[in-house]
XYZ file of C-alpha atoms in Angstrom:
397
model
C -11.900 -22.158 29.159
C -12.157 -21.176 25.328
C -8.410 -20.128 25.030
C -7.271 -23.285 27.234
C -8.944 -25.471 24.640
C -7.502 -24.129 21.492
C -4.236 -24.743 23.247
C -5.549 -28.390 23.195
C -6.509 -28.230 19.591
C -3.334 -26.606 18.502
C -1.200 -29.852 20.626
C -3.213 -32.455 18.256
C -1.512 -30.552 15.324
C 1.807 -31.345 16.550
C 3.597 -34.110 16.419
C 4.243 -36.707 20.289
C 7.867 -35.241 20.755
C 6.349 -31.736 20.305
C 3.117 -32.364 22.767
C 5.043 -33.887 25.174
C 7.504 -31.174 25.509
C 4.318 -28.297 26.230
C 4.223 -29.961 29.335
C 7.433 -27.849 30.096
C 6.456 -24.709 31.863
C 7.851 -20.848 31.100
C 10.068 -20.799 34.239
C 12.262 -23.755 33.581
C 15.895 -22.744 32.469
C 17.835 -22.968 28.903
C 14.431 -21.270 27.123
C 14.829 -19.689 23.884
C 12.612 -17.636 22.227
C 12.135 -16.223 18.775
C 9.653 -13.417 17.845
C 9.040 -13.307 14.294
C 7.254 -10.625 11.971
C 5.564 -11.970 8.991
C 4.787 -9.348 6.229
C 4.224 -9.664 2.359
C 2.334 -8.000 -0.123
C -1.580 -9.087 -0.217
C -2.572 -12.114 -0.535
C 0.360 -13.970 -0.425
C -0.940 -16.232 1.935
C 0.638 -14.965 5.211
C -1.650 -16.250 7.393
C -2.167 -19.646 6.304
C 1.892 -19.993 6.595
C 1.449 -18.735 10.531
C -1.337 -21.273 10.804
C 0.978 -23.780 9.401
C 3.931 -23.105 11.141
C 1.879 -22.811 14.829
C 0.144 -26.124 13.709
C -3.091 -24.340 14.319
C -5.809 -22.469 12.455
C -5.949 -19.522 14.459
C -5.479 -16.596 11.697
C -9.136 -16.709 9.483
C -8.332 -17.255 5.966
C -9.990 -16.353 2.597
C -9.030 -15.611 -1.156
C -9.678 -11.964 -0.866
C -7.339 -9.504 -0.299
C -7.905 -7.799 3.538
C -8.763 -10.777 5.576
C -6.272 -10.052 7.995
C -6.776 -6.526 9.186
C -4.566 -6.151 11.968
C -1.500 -7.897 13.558
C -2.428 -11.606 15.691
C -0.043 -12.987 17.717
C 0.485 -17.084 17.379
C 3.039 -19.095 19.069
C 4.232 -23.207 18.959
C 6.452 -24.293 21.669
C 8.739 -27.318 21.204
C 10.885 -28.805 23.964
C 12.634 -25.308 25.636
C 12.091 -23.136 22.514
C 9.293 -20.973 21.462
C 8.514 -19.290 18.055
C 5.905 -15.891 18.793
C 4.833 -15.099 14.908
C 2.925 -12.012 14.266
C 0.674 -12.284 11.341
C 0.443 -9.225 9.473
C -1.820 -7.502 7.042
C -0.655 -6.867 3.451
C 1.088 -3.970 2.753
C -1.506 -1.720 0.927
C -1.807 1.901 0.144
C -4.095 4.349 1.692
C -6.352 5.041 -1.131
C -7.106 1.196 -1.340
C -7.762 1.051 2.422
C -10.110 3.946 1.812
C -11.580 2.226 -0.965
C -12.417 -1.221 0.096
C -13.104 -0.107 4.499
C -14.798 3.305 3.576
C -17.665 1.990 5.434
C -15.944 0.365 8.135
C -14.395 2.055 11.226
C -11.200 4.377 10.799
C -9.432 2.109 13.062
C -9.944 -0.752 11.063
C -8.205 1.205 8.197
C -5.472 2.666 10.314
C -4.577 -0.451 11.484
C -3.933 -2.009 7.877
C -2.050 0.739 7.107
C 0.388 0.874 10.280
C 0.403 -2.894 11.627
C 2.705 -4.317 8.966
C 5.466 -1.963 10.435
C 4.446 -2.320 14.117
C 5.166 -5.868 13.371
C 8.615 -5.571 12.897
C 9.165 -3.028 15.601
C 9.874 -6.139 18.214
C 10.930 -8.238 15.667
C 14.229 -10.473 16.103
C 13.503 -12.112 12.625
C 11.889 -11.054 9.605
C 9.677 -13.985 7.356
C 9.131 -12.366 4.128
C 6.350 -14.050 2.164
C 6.056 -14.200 -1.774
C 3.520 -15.749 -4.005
C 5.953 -18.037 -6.322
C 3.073 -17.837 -8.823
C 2.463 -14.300 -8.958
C 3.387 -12.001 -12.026
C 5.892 -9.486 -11.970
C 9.336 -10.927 -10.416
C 10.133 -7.976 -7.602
C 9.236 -7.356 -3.950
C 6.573 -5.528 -3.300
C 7.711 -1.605 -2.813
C 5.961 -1.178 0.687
C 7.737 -4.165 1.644
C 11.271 -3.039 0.086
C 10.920 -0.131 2.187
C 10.332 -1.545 5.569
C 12.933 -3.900 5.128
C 15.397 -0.730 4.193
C 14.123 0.613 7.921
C 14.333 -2.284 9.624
C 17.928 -3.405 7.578
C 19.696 -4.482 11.519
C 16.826 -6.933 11.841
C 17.716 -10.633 9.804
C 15.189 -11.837 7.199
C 14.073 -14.728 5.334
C 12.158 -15.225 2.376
C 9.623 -17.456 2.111
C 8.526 -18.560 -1.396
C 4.884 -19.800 -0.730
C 2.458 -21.234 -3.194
C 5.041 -23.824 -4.910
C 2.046 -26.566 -4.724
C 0.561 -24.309 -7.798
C 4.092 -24.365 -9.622
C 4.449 -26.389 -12.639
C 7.925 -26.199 -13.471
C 10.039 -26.007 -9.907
C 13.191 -25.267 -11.422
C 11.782 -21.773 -12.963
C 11.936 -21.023 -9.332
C 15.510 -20.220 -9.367
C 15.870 -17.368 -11.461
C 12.685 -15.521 -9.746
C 14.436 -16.041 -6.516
C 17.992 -14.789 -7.656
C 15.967 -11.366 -8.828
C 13.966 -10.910 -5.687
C 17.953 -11.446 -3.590
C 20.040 -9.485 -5.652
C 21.430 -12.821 -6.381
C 22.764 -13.284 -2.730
C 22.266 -14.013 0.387
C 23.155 -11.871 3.523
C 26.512 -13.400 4.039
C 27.439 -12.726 0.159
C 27.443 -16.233 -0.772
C 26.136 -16.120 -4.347
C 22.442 -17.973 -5.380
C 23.202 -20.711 -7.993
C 20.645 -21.663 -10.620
C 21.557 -25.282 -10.301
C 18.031 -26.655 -11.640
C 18.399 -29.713 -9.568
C 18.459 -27.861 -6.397
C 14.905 -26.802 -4.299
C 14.191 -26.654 -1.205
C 16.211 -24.403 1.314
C 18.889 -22.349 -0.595
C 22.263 -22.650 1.517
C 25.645 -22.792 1.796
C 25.828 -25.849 -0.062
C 24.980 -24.045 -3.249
C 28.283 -23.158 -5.619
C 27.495 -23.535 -9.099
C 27.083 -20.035 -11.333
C 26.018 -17.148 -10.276
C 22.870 -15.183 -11.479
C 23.773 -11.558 -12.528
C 20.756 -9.708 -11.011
C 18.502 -7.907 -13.941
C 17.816 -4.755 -12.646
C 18.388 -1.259 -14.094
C 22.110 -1.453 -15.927
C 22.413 1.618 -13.751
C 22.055 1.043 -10.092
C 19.545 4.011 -8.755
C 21.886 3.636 -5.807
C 24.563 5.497 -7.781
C 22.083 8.512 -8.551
C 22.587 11.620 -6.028
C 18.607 12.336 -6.724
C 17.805 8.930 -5.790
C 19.965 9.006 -2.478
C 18.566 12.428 -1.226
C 14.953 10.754 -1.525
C 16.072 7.483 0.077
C 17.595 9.424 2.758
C 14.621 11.509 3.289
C 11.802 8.675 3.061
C 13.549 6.125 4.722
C 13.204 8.222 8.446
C 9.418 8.084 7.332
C 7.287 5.021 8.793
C 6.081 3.371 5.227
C 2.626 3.760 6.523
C 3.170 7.676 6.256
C 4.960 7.604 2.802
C 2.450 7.767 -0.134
C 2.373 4.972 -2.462
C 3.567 6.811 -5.279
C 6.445 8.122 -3.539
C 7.826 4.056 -1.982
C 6.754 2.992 -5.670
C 8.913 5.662 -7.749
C 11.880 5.111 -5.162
C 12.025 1.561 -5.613
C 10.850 1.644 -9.406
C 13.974 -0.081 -10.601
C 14.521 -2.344 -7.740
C 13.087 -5.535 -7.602
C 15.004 -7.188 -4.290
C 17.064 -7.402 -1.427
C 20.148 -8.473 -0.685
C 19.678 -9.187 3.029
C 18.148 -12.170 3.254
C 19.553 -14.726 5.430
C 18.030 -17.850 3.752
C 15.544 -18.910 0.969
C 12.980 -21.230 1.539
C 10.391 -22.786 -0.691
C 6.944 -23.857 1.025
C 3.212 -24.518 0.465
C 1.032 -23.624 3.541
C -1.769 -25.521 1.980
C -0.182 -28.927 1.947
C 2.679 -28.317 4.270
C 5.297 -29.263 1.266
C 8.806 -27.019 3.554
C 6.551 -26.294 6.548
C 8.630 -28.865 9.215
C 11.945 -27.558 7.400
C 11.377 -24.020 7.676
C 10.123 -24.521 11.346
C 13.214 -26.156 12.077
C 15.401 -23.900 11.005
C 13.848 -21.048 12.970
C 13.840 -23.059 16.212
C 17.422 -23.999 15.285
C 18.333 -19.954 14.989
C 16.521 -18.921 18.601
C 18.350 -16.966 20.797
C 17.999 -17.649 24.824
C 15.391 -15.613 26.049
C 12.404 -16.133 28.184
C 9.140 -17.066 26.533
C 6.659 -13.852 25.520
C 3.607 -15.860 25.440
C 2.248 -18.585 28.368
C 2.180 -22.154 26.587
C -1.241 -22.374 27.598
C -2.072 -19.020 25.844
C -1.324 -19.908 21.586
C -2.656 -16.332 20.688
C -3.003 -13.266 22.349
C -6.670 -13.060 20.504
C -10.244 -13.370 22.528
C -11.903 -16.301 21.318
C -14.769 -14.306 20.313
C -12.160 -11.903 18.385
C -11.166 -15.096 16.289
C -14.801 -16.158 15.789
C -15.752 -12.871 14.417
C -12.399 -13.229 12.140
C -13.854 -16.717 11.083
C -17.276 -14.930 9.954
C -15.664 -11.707 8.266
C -13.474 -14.553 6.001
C -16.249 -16.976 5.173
C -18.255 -13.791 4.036
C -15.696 -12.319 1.759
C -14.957 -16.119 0.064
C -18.730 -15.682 -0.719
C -20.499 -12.751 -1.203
C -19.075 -10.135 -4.115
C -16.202 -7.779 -2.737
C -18.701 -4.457 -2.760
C -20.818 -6.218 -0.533
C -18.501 -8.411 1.896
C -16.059 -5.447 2.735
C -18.915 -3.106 3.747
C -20.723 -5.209 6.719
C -19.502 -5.035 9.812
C -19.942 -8.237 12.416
C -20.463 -8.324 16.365
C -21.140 -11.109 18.402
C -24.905 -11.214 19.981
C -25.046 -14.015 21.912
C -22.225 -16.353 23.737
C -23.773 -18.438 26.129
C -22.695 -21.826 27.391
C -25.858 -24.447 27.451
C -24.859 -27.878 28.909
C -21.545 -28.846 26.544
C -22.676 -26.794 24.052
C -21.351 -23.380 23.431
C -23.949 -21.610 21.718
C -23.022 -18.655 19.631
C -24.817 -16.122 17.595
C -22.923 -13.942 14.857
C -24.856 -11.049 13.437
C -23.762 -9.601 9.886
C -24.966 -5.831 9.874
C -25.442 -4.693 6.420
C -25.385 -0.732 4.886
C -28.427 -1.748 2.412
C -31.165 -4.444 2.849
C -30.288 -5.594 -0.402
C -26.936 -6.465 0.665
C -28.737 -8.304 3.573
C -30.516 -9.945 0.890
C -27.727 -11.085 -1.140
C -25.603 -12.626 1.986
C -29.029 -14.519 2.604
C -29.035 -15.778 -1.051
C -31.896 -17.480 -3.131
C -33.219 -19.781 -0.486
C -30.835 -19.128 2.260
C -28.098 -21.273 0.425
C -25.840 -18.689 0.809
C -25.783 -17.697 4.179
C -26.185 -21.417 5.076
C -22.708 -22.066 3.313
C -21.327 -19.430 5.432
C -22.524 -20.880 8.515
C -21.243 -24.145 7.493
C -17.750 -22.843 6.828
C -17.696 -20.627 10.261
C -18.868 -24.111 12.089
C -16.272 -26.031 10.317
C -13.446 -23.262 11.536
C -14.307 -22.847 14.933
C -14.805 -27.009 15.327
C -11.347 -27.463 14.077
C -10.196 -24.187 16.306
C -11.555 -24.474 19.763
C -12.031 -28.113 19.219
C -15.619 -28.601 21.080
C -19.336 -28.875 20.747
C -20.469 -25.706 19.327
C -23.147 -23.838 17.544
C -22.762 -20.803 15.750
C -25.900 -19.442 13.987
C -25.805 -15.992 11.577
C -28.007 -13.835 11.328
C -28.716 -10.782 8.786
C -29.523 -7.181 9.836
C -29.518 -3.471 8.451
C -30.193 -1.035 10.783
C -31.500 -2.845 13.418
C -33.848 -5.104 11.909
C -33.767 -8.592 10.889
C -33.673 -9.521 7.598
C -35.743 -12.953 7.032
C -35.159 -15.187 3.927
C -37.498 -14.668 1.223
C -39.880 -17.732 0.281
């Protein structure tokens, strides 16, 4: 009943032509389907992009690094095609994982590390997302790497985070850097300033001479021996140091398909870039039932929805180290009542999700109650409550 009404939440997302076509069911001929792997170095705002593209909150979303700690499905449907997105966690290294979920379980950790790639392992299409406001104009090494494994699978970049841009126009040199100054076909980037948006065929002016090393580590024998041996490795079991020294001098890749520039938050590229991936879906039955938008439990995405309001409000020592289970999930009349419990390693950590007069935990119910409102679209109730070891911790007077 959950799952079949955030099916009905996602449809209000979309637009008449788009809800009417849902109505068309997985067996009916002509269907195309598109499965799509969506990686990108932390916090580039992957999920909010799948959110945006599946017109549907599913993935939780925070400003900390780690919300998304392992791969959710999402899928849109529109007239005979469907778009399957798997929303991945950023690619990290293992001593960070050990760092920030040293008190979580070693799955939890494991999965960070290996999803990103598992991702891309059914993958007909690549999104690569990168923060057009972050420093340092290069591709993340971990992510370099699995797109040097995965080189037969297409790829598109996604420049996220324009709404935060200034100037638009500096846009163009970043992205010649980050594609080698082409696209997959060869065609040549241009740095016309009047042009933003998609970057296609219809760009001829000059080209950008990419600024990397004046000589090409590609050239080296040293550097090929190590490509060749770390490149049969999964990235996941490569050492940061080593896909960081290999790809030192390399700041892109030259195998993008297209260039697009988005913001998840207000949806500035969203309808364009979703066209354009409907528009490149090959025939194929659909992986996912229309009814079905996620492959998630709705009590999966509720505890997502509690791990990401706690981490955009309680200090980063303390939000990574609870853990959260569901106690209670009872339907009473229309009302689905919930109750989310927040396990602490210290009762002072209890204390300090709590906050000085319960403010704080009472703005993290009222974001998790927002969420799951706009998610499962019904009446709801989701009340939090504070433990360590077992016992309840109450809210000081």
């Amino acid at each position: 009943m959950i799952m079949k009404r955030i099916h009905v939440a996602c449809r209000l997302f979309s637009t008449a032509s788009t809800s009417a076509s849902l109505e068309k069911t997985p067996t009916q001929p002509l269907q195309k389907c598109l499965q799509l792997a969506v990686i990108g170095a932390p916090n580039v705002g992957k999920s909010l992009l799948t959110n945006s593209l599946v017109r549907c909150p599913l993935s939780a979303v925070s400003s900390k690094m780690d919300t998304t700690t392992r791969n959710i499905s999402a899928s849109i449907c529109t007239d005979s095609t469907q778009l399957v997105f798997v929303d991945s966690p950023g690619a990290v290294s293992t001593s960070h994982v050990r760092q920030t979920m040293k008190k979580t379980s070693a799955t939890s950790g494991d999965r960070v590390l290996q999803d990103p790639e598992r991702a891309l392992q059914r993958a007909q299409h690549i999104l690569v997302v990168q923060d057009a406001t972050a420093p340092g104009a290069y591709i993340h090494h971990r992510v370099l790497h699995m797109l040097h494994r995965y080189s037969h699978v297409p790829s598109t970049l996604v420049m996220n985070k324009i709404d935060l841009v200034m100037r638009r126009t500096d846009l163009l040199p970043l992205v010649e850097i980050l594609t080698n100054g082409q696209l997959s076909d060869n065609q040549q980037i241009s740095t016309k300033p009047a042009q933003i948006g998609r970057l296609g065929k219809s760009l001829t002016t000059t080209p950008f001479l990419v600024q990397n090393s004046q000589n090409p580590p590609e050239s080296d024998e040293k550097w090929k021996s190590q490509f060749r041996e770390l490149i049969q490795k999964p990235t996941w079991k490569c050492s940061y140091s080593e896909t960081r020294s290999l790809f030192r001098t390399i700041c892109g890749w030259s195998g993008f398909e297209r260039v697009f520039f988005v913001s998840s938050l207000n949806g500035e590229g969203i309808d364009e870039l979703r066209q354009h991936l409907m528009s490149i879906s090959p025939d194929g039955e659909w992986k996912m039932n229309e009814g079905m938008p996620t492959g998630e439990s709705a009590q999966q995405l509720t505890i997502d929805s509690i791990r990401a309001a706690v981490l955009d409000t309680t200090p980063s020592d303390v939000a990574y180290s609870v853990q959260i289970r569901i106690s209670e999930w009872e339907e009473q009349g229309e009302v689905l009542q919930i109750v989310g419990e927040i396990r602490c390693q210290k009762p002072r950590d209890g204390t300090l999700i709590i906050g000085k007069g319960g403010k704080r935990i009472s703005e993290i119910g009222r974001r998790v109650n927002e969420h799951l409102h706009s998610l499962f679209q019904r009446q709801l109730y989701a009340r939090l409550i504070v433990t360590c070891n077992g016992k309840l911790i109450t809210q000081k007077k």
